[in-house]
Amino acid sequence: MYDVWDAYFGQLKKHSPEIKHTVMINKMSTGIPVHQVEYDEDHNYCQQYINCLNEIDEDYIIYMQEDFYLYRDIDPYKMREYLDIIKSDDDVSFVRLCKQPFFSLYRYSQQQIDHWKSLNQLEVFTSDDVSEVEYNDTLYWVKPPREKYTSSLSYSMQPTIWNKEDLIRLYEKCNRHSFGEGADWTEALNTLNIRGLYHYNNEPQRGLLHFDSNVFPYVLTAIVKGYWNTMEYPELVDIINAYRIDPLTRGELNPSNMHGQSWHQG
């Protein structure tokens, strides 16, 4: 991922200079220009994350991944407003910085989808996790308080402002061994009665996975299946060129079959 880091940190500095950054990493690197916390690879994923969170002094964090590239300035006033809501409202543990319409099926085989259909379970995997219950003019409940979550998008690994204490409780309860989303997160959220909000201000939908975010304009994600995701984000071309990244090393994502193709200039 060395070809990813320069652009990731560069875009953060360019578009969110007021935000402090910490990287959780398996081995300290001189190529990372921000604070680093090293995790123990002998621990499972959740325990690694908990240990690193405990090394962060701040009580509130923004969850990120290294290929979530910002492509415009964040809205610092809205970000502060959302943070203040988490601080003041005991019902709100997190604010997800984008809307997600449904659980995408593109990553699964047709055989898996047909199997779910035969069991009448497909609705569970495509269920709309967007409650449309307003909290204010740009925030909606992921699910309202006292209403149980139903889908894997209840917990989503997207840029999210979190109460760190509640995020630690969630990771302790879930205690999964590997990185990824799944029903175990939903069960843990329900058990702990952790609730949150998502941002939406009439932004357009981008591909299958989410809507754009004018409060936190980012690429979801720059790398898909090992390839540059210019298929959904033409903004990536300018970023790749700005950081002198060789696109031929990875190639582009092919819109027809989700496999790589050669980078095309012009």
mmCIF file with all atom_site columns, N, CA and C in Angstrom, residues 79-133:
data_model
loop_
_atom_site.group_PDB
_atom_site.id
_atom_site.type_symbol
_atom_site.label_atom_id
_atom_site.label_alt_id
_atom_site.label_comp_id
_atom_site.label_asym_id
_atom_site.label_entity_id
_atom_site.label_seq_id
_atom_site.pdbx_PDB_ins_code
_atom_site.Cartn_x
_atom_site.Cartn_y
_atom_site.Cartn_z
_atom_site.occupancy
_atom_site.B_iso_or_equiv
_atom_site.pdbx_formal_charge
_atom_site.auth_seq_id
_atom_site.auth_comp_id
_atom_site.auth_asym_id
_atom_site.auth_atom_id
_atom_site.pdbx_PDB_model_num
ATOM 1   N N  . MET A 1 79  ? -18.909 19.452  10.823 1.00 0.00 ? 79  MET A N  1
ATOM 2   C CA . MET A 1 79  ? -18.192 18.433  11.595 1.00 0.00 ? 79  MET A CA 1
ATOM 3   C C  . MET A 1 79  ? -18.240 18.776  13.083 1.00 0.00 ? 79  MET A C  1
ATOM 4   N N  . ARG A 1 80  ? -18.059 20.033  13.408 1.00 0.00 ? 80  ARG A N  1
ATOM 5   C CA . ARG A 1 80  ? -18.132 20.474  14.806 1.00 0.00 ? 80  ARG A CA 1
ATOM 6   C C  . ARG A 1 80  ? -19.551 20.313  15.341 1.00 0.00 ? 80  ARG A C  1
ATOM 7   N N  . GLU A 1 81  ? -20.548 20.642  14.527 1.00 0.00 ? 81  GLU A N  1
ATOM 8   C CA . GLU A 1 81  ? -21.943 20.466  14.932 1.00 0.00 ? 81  GLU A CA 1
ATOM 9   C C  . GLU A 1 81  ? -22.230 18.999  15.252 1.00 0.00 ? 81  GLU A C  1
ATOM 10  N N  . TYR A 1 82  ? -21.765 18.097  14.397 1.00 0.00 ? 82  TYR A N  1
ATOM 11  C CA . TYR A 1 82  ? -22.024 16.672  14.606 1.00 0.00 ? 82  TYR A CA 1
ATOM 12  C C  . TYR A 1 82  ? -21.305 16.157  15.850 1.00 0.00 ? 82  TYR A C  1
ATOM 13  N N  . LEU A 1 83  ? -20.084 16.630  16.064 1.00 0.00 ? 83  LEU A N  1
ATOM 14  C CA . LEU A 1 83  ? -19.356 16.238  17.266 1.00 0.00 ? 83  LEU A CA 1
ATOM 15  C C  . LEU A 1 83  ? -20.088 16.712  18.513 1.00 0.00 ? 83  LEU A C  1
ATOM 16  N N  . ASP A 1 84  ? -20.589 17.932  18.489 1.00 0.00 ? 84  ASP A N  1
ATOM 17  C CA . ASP A 1 84  ? -21.314 18.470  19.649 1.00 0.00 ? 84  ASP A CA 1
ATOM 18  C C  . ASP A 1 84  ? -22.583 17.667  19.935 1.00 0.00 ? 84  ASP A C  1
ATOM 19  N N  . ILE A 1 85  ? -23.231 17.154  18.889 1.00 0.00 ? 85  ILE A N  1
ATOM 20  C CA . ILE A 1 85  ? -24.421 16.323  19.085 1.00 0.00 ? 85  ILE A CA 1
ATOM 21  C C  . ILE A 1 85  ? -24.057 15.039  19.820 1.00 0.00 ? 85  ILE A C  1
ATOM 22  N N  . ILE A 1 86  ? -22.974 14.397  19.406 1.00 0.00 ? 86  ILE A N  1
ATOM 23  C CA . ILE A 1 86  ? -22.538 13.170  20.082 1.00 0.00 ? 86  ILE A CA 1
ATOM 24  C C  . ILE A 1 86  ? -22.212 13.454  21.542 1.00 0.00 ? 86  ILE A C  1
ATOM 25  N N  . LYS A 1 87  ? -21.584 14.592  21.795 1.00 0.00 ? 87  LYS A N  1
ATOM 26  C CA . LYS A 1 87  ? -21.221 14.948  23.167 1.00 0.00 ? 87  LYS A CA 1
ATOM 27  C C  . LYS A 1 87  ? -22.443 15.228  24.038 1.00 0.00 ? 87  LYS A C  1
ATOM 28  N N  . SER A 1 88  ? -23.488 15.779  23.450 1.00 0.00 ? 88  SER A N  1
ATOM 29  C CA . SER A 1 88  ? -24.615 16.263  24.258 1.00 0.00 ? 88  SER A CA 1
ATOM 30  C C  . SER A 1 88  ? -25.809 15.318  24.310 1.00 0.00 ? 88  SER A C  1
ATOM 31  N N  . ASP A 1 89  ? -25.929 14.405  23.342 1.00 0.00 ? 89  ASP A N  1
ATOM 32  C CA . ASP A 1 89  ? -27.103 13.531  23.265 1.00 0.00 ? 89  ASP A CA 1
ATOM 33  C C  . ASP A 1 89  ? -26.696 12.102  23.605 1.00 0.00 ? 89  ASP A C  1
ATOM 34  N N  . ASP A 1 90  ? -27.171 11.589  24.720 1.00 0.00 ? 90  ASP A N  1
ATOM 35  C CA . ASP A 1 90  ? -26.803 10.251  25.170 1.00 0.00 ? 90  ASP A CA 1
ATOM 36  C C  . ASP A 1 90  ? -27.311 9.149   24.249 1.00 0.00 ? 90  ASP A C  1
ATOM 37  N N  . ASP A 1 91  ? -28.297 9.452   23.400 1.00 0.00 ? 91  ASP A N  1
ATOM 38  C CA . ASP A 1 91  ? -28.812 8.456   22.458 1.00 0.00 ? 91  ASP A CA 1
ATOM 39  C C  . ASP A 1 91  ? -27.928 8.293   21.227 1.00 0.00 ? 91  ASP A C  1
ATOM 40  N N  . VAL A 1 92  ? -26.968 9.196   21.036 1.00 0.00 ? 92  VAL A N  1
ATOM 41  C CA . VAL A 1 92  ? -26.158 9.202   19.816 1.00 0.00 ? 92  VAL A CA 1
ATOM 42  C C  . VAL A 1 92  ? -24.710 8.851   20.149 1.00 0.00 ? 92  VAL A C  1
ATOM 43  N N  . SER A 1 93  ? -24.249 7.713   19.635 1.00 0.00 ? 93  SER A N  1
ATOM 44  C CA . SER A 1 93  ? -22.867 7.281   19.847 1.00 0.00 ? 93  SER A CA 1
ATOM 45  C C  . SER A 1 93  ? -21.978 7.564   18.647 1.00 0.00 ? 93  SER A C  1
ATOM 46  N N  . PHE A 1 94  ? -22.588 7.734   17.472 1.00 0.00 ? 94  PHE A N  1
ATOM 47  C CA . PHE A 1 94  ? -21.782 7.966   16.270 1.00 0.00 ? 94  PHE A CA 1
ATOM 48  C C  . PHE A 1 94  ? -22.580 8.747   15.242 1.00 0.00 ? 94  PHE A C  1
ATOM 49  N N  . VAL A 1 95  ? -21.843 9.399   14.341 1.00 0.00 ? 95  VAL A N  1
ATOM 50  C CA . VAL A 1 95  ? -22.431 10.030  13.159 1.00 0.00 ? 95  VAL A CA 1
ATOM 51  C C  . VAL A 1 95  ? -21.649 9.551   11.946 1.00 0.00 ? 95  VAL A C  1
ATOM 52  N N  . ARG A 1 96  ? -22.293 8.751   11.125 1.00 0.00 ? 96  ARG A N  1
ATOM 53  C CA . ARG A 1 96  ? -21.697 8.304   9.864  1.00 0.00 ? 96  ARG A CA 1
ATOM 54  C C  . ARG A 1 96  ? -21.768 9.458   8.877  1.00 0.00 ? 96  ARG A C  1
ATOM 55  N N  . LEU A 1 97  ? -20.687 9.713   8.169  1.00 0.00 ? 97  LEU A N  1
ATOM 56  C CA . LEU A 1 97  ? -20.582 10.930  7.370  1.00 0.00 ? 97  LEU A CA 1
ATOM 57  C C  . LEU A 1 97  ? -21.095 10.777  5.945  1.00 0.00 ? 97  LEU A C  1
ATOM 58  N N  . CYS A 1 98  ? -21.861 9.719   5.694  1.00 0.00 ? 98  CYS A N  1
ATOM 59  C CA . CYS A 1 98  ? -22.504 9.548   4.398  1.00 0.00 ? 98  CYS A CA 1
ATOM 60  C C  . CYS A 1 98  ? -23.744 8.683   4.561  1.00 0.00 ? 98  CYS A C  1
ATOM 61  N N  . LYS A 1 99  ? -24.603 8.726   3.564  1.00 0.00 ? 99  LYS A N  1
ATOM 62  C CA . LYS A 1 99  ? -25.782 7.860   3.509  1.00 0.00 ? 99  LYS A CA 1
ATOM 63  C C  . LYS A 1 99  ? -25.452 6.619   2.692  1.00 0.00 ? 99  LYS A C  1
ATOM 64  N N  . GLN A 1 100 ? -25.904 5.464   3.155  1.00 0.00 ? 100 GLN A N  1
ATOM 65  C CA . GLN A 1 100 ? -25.744 4.217   2.413  1.00 0.00 ? 100 GLN A CA 1
ATOM 66  C C  . GLN A 1 100 ? -27.129 3.630   2.154  1.00 0.00 ? 100 GLN A C  1
ATOM 67  N N  . PRO A 1 101 ? -27.484 3.411   0.886  1.00 0.00 ? 101 PRO A N  1
ATOM 68  C CA . PRO A 1 101 ? -28.859 3.047   0.572  1.00 0.00 ? 101 PRO A CA 1
ATOM 69  C C  . PRO A 1 101 ? -29.219 1.601   0.831  1.00 0.00 ? 101 PRO A C  1
ATOM 70  N N  . PHE A 1 102 ? -28.297 0.691   0.591  1.00 0.00 ? 102 PHE A N  1
ATOM 71  C CA . PHE A 1 102 ? -28.597 -0.719  0.795  1.00 0.00 ? 102 PHE A CA 1
ATOM 72  C C  . PHE A 1 102 ? -27.299 -1.493  0.808  1.00 0.00 ? 102 PHE A C  1
ATOM 73  N N  . PHE A 1 103 ? -27.402 -2.745  1.185  1.00 0.00 ? 103 PHE A N  1
ATOM 74  C CA . PHE A 1 103 ? -26.228 -3.617  1.244  1.00 0.00 ? 103 PHE A CA 1
ATOM 75  C C  . PHE A 1 103 ? -25.955 -4.137  -0.155 1.00 0.00 ? 103 PHE A C  1
ATOM 76  N N  . SER A 1 104 ? -24.833 -3.776  -0.722 1.00 0.00 ? 104 SER A N  1
ATOM 77  C CA . SER A 1 104 ? -24.525 -4.135  -2.098 1.00 0.00 ? 104 SER A CA 1
ATOM 78  C C  . SER A 1 104 ? -24.298 -5.630  -2.254 1.00 0.00 ? 104 SER A C  1
ATOM 79  N N  . LEU A 1 105 ? -24.797 -6.170  -3.362 1.00 0.00 ? 105 LEU A N  1
ATOM 80  C CA . LEU A 1 105 ? -24.631 -7.594  -3.638 1.00 0.00 ? 105 LEU A CA 1
ATOM 81  C C  . LEU A 1 105 ? -23.565 -7.868  -4.693 1.00 0.00 ? 105 LEU A C  1
ATOM 82  N N  . TYR A 1 106 ? -22.925 -6.825  -5.243 1.00 0.00 ? 106 TYR A N  1
ATOM 83  C CA . TYR A 1 106 ? -22.017 -7.072  -6.354 1.00 0.00 ? 106 TYR A CA 1
ATOM 84  C C  . TYR A 1 106 ? -20.840 -7.949  -5.968 1.00 0.00 ? 106 TYR A C  1
ATOM 85  N N  . ARG A 1 107 ? -20.507 -7.971  -4.670 1.00 0.00 ? 107 ARG A N  1
ATOM 86  C CA . ARG A 1 107 ? -19.334 -8.732  -4.241 1.00 0.00 ? 107 ARG A CA 1
ATOM 87  C C  . ARG A 1 107 ? -19.626 -10.224 -4.123 1.00 0.00 ? 107 ARG A C  1
ATOM 88  N N  . TYR A 1 108 ? -20.898 -10.616 -4.261 1.00 0.00 ? 108 TYR A N  1
ATOM 89  C CA . TYR A 1 108 ? -21.263 -12.016 -4.090 1.00 0.00 ? 108 TYR A CA 1
ATOM 90  C C  . TYR A 1 108 ? -21.533 -12.684 -5.435 1.00 0.00 ? 108 TYR A C  1
ATOM 91  N N  . SER A 1 109 ? -21.356 -14.009 -5.481 1.00 0.00 ? 109 SER A N  1
ATOM 92  C CA . SER A 1 109 ? -21.611 -14.760 -6.700 1.00 0.00 ? 109 SER A CA 1
ATOM 93  C C  . SER A 1 109 ? -23.111 -14.911 -6.924 1.00 0.00 ? 109 SER A C  1
ATOM 94  N N  . GLN A 1 110 ? -23.474 -15.171 -8.179 1.00 0.00 ? 110 GLN A N  1
ATOM 95  C CA . GLN A 1 110 ? -24.884 -15.391 -8.488 1.00 0.00 ? 110 GLN A CA 1
ATOM 96  C C  . GLN A 1 110 ? -25.416 -16.607 -7.749 1.00 0.00 ? 110 GLN A C  1
ATOM 97  N N  . GLN A 1 111 ? -24.559 -17.608 -7.546 1.00 0.00 ? 111 GLN A N  1
ATOM 98  C CA . GLN A 1 111 ? -24.970 -18.807 -6.813 1.00 0.00 ? 111 GLN A CA 1
ATOM 99  C C  . GLN A 1 111 ? -25.370 -18.458 -5.382 1.00 0.00 ? 111 GLN A C  1
ATOM 100 N N  . GLN A 1 112 ? -24.587 -17.582 -4.728 1.00 0.00 ? 112 GLN A N  1
ATOM 101 C CA . GLN A 1 112 ? -24.923 -17.169 -3.368 1.00 0.00 ? 112 GLN A CA 1
ATOM 102 C C  . GLN A 1 112 ? -26.239 -16.398 -3.333 1.00 0.00 ? 112 GLN A C  1
ATOM 103 N N  . ILE A 1 113 ? -26.418 -15.491 -4.286 1.00 0.00 ? 113 ILE A N  1
ATOM 104 C CA . ILE A 1 113 ? -27.639 -14.694 -4.334 1.00 0.00 ? 113 ILE A CA 1
ATOM 105 C C  . ILE A 1 113 ? -28.852 -15.588 -4.557 1.00 0.00 ? 113 ILE A C  1
ATOM 106 N N  . ASP A 1 114 ? -28.733 -16.559 -5.487 1.00 0.00 ? 114 ASP A N  1
ATOM 107 C CA . ASP A 1 114 ? -29.838 -17.481 -5.752 1.00 0.00 ? 114 ASP A CA 1
ATOM 108 C C  . ASP A 1 114 ? -30.166 -18.311 -4.518 1.00 0.00 ? 114 ASP A C  1
ATOM 109 N N  . HIS A 1 115 ? -29.124 -18.683 -3.758 1.00 0.00 ? 115 HIS A N  1
ATOM 110 C CA . HIS A 1 115 ? -29.351 -19.456 -2.530 1.00 0.00 ? 115 HIS A CA 1
ATOM 111 C C  . HIS A 1 115 ? -30.152 -18.639 -1.524 1.00 0.00 ? 115 HIS A C  1
ATOM 112 N N  . TRP A 1 116 ? -29.792 -17.357 -1.358 1.00 0.00 ? 116 TRP A N  1
ATOM 113 C CA . TRP A 1 116 ? -30.539 -16.504 -0.429 1.00 0.00 ? 116 TRP A CA 1
ATOM 114 C C  . TRP A 1 116 ? -31.983 -16.334 -0.883 1.00 0.00 ? 116 TRP A C  1
ATOM 115 N N  . LYS A 1 117 ? -32.175 -16.212 -2.212 1.00 0.00 ? 117 LYS A N  1
ATOM 116 C CA . LYS A 1 117 ? -33.536 -16.092 -2.736 1.00 0.00 ? 117 LYS A CA 1
ATOM 117 C C  . LYS A 1 117 ? -34.356 -17.330 -2.393 1.00 0.00 ? 117 LYS A C  1
ATOM 118 N N  . SER A 1 118 ? -33.743 -18.506 -2.529 1.00 0.00 ? 118 SER A N  1
ATOM 119 C CA . SER A 1 118 ? -34.463 -19.748 -2.257 1.00 0.00 ? 118 SER A CA 1
ATOM 120 C C  . SER A 1 118 ? -34.866 -19.861 -0.795 1.00 0.00 ? 118 SER A C  1
ATOM 121 N N  . LEU A 1 119 ? -34.115 -19.212 0.080  1.00 0.00 ? 119 LEU A N  1
ATOM 122 C CA . LEU A 1 119 ? -34.414 -19.241 1.514  1.00 0.00 ? 119 LEU A CA 1
ATOM 123 C C  . LEU A 1 119 ? -35.222 -18.025 1.956  1.00 0.00 ? 119 LEU A C  1
ATOM 124 N N  . ASN A 1 120 ? -35.632 -17.218 0.982  1.00 0.00 ? 120 ASN A N  1
ATOM 125 C CA . ASN A 1 120 ? -36.357 -15.975 1.288  1.00 0.00 ? 120 ASN A CA 1
ATOM 126 C C  . ASN A 1 120 ? -35.548 -15.063 2.208  1.00 0.00 ? 120 ASN A C  1
ATOM 127 N N  . GLN A 1 121 ? -34.224 -15.093 2.036  1.00 0.00 ? 121 GLN A N  1
ATOM 128 C CA . GLN A 1 121 ? -33.345 -14.291 2.881  1.00 0.00 ? 121 GLN A CA 1
ATOM 129 C C  . GLN A 1 121 ? -32.743 -13.096 2.146  1.00 0.00 ? 121 GLN A C  1
ATOM 130 N N  . LEU A 1 122 ? -33.025 -12.965 0.871  1.00 0.00 ? 122 LEU A N  1
ATOM 131 C CA . LEU A 1 122 ? -32.392 -11.890 0.111  1.00 0.00 ? 122 LEU A CA 1
ATOM 132 C C  . LEU A 1 122 ? -32.760 -10.524 0.669  1.00 0.00 ? 122 LEU A C  1
ATOM 133 N N  . GLU A 1 123 ? -33.988 -10.387 1.169  1.00 0.00 ? 123 GLU A N  1
ATOM 134 C CA . GLU A 1 123 ? -34.429 -9.099  1.710  1.00 0.00 ? 123 GLU A CA 1
ATOM 135 C C  . GLU A 1 123 ? -33.568 -8.666  2.884  1.00 0.00 ? 123 GLU A C  1
ATOM 136 N N  . VAL A 1 124 ? -33.069 -9.645  3.651  1.00 0.00 ? 124 VAL A N  1
ATOM 137 C CA . VAL A 1 124 ? -32.205 -9.324  4.787  1.00 0.00 ? 124 VAL A CA 1
ATOM 138 C C  . VAL A 1 124 ? -30.924 -8.663  4.306  1.00 0.00 ? 124 VAL A C  1
ATOM 139 N N  . PHE A 1 125 ? -30.388 -9.142  3.184  1.00 0.00 ? 125 PHE A N  1
ATOM 140 C CA . PHE A 1 125 ? -29.115 -8.636  2.703  1.00 0.00 ? 125 PHE A CA 1
ATOM 141 C C  . PHE A 1 125 ? -29.260 -7.345  1.907  1.00 0.00 ? 125 PHE A C  1
ATOM 142 N N  . THR A 1 126 ? -30.472 -7.061  1.439  1.00 0.00 ? 126 THR A N  1
ATOM 143 C CA . THR A 1 126 ? -30.682 -5.826  0.693  1.00 0.00 ? 126 THR A CA 1
ATOM 144 C C  . THR A 1 126 ? -31.569 -4.852  1.456  1.00 0.00 ? 126 THR A C  1
ATOM 145 N N  . SER A 1 127 ? -31.864 -5.186  2.708  1.00 0.00 ? 127 SER A N  1
ATOM 146 C CA . SER A 1 127 ? -32.798 -4.361  3.469  1.00 0.00 ? 127 SER A CA 1
ATOM 147 C C  . SER A 1 127 ? -32.279 -2.938  3.605  1.00 0.00 ? 127 SER A C  1
ATOM 148 N N  . ASP A 1 128 ? -33.187 -2.004  3.493  1.00 0.00 ? 128 ASP A N  1
ATOM 149 C CA . ASP A 1 128 ? -32.847 -0.589  3.557  1.00 0.00 ? 128 ASP A CA 1
ATOM 150 C C  . ASP A 1 128 ? -32.563 -0.212  4.998  1.00 0.00 ? 128 ASP A C  1
ATOM 151 N N  . ASP A 1 129 ? -31.318 0.176   5.261  1.00 0.00 ? 129 ASP A N  1
ATOM 152 C CA . ASP A 1 129 ? -30.940 0.545   6.619  1.00 0.00 ? 129 ASP A CA 1
ATOM 153 C C  . ASP A 1 129 ? -31.123 2.043   6.849  1.00 0.00 ? 129 ASP A C  1
ATOM 154 N N  . VAL A 1 130 ? -31.765 2.696   5.893  1.00 0.00 ? 130 VAL A N  1
ATOM 155 C CA . VAL A 1 130 ? -31.994 4.131   5.981  1.00 0.00 ? 130 VAL A CA 1
ATOM 156 C C  . VAL A 1 130 ? -33.393 4.349   6.538  1.00 0.00 ? 130 VAL A C  1
ATOM 157 N N  . SER A 1 131 ? -33.484 4.792   7.761  1.00 0.00 ? 131 SER A N  1
ATOM 158 C CA . SER A 1 131 ? -34.781 4.889   8.422  1.00 0.00 ? 131 SER A CA 1
ATOM 159 C C  . SER A 1 131 ? -35.610 6.056   7.908  1.00 0.00 ? 131 SER A C  1
ATOM 160 N N  . GLU A 1 132 ? -34.925 7.102   7.359  1.00 0.00 ? 132 GLU A N  1
ATOM 161 C CA . GLU A 1 132 ? -35.585 8.332   6.927  1.00 0.00 ? 132 GLU A CA 1
ATOM 162 C C  . GLU A 1 132 ? -36.280 9.048   8.086  1.00 0.00 ? 132 GLU A C  1
ATOM 163 N N  . VAL A 1 133 ? -35.912 8.707   9.305  1.00 0.00 ? 133 VAL A N  1
ATOM 164 C CA . VAL A 1 133 ? -36.416 9.429   10.473 1.00 0.00 ? 133 VAL A CA 1
ATOM 165 C C  . VAL A 1 133 ? -35.447 10.568  10.757 1.00 0.00 ? 133 VAL A C  1
#
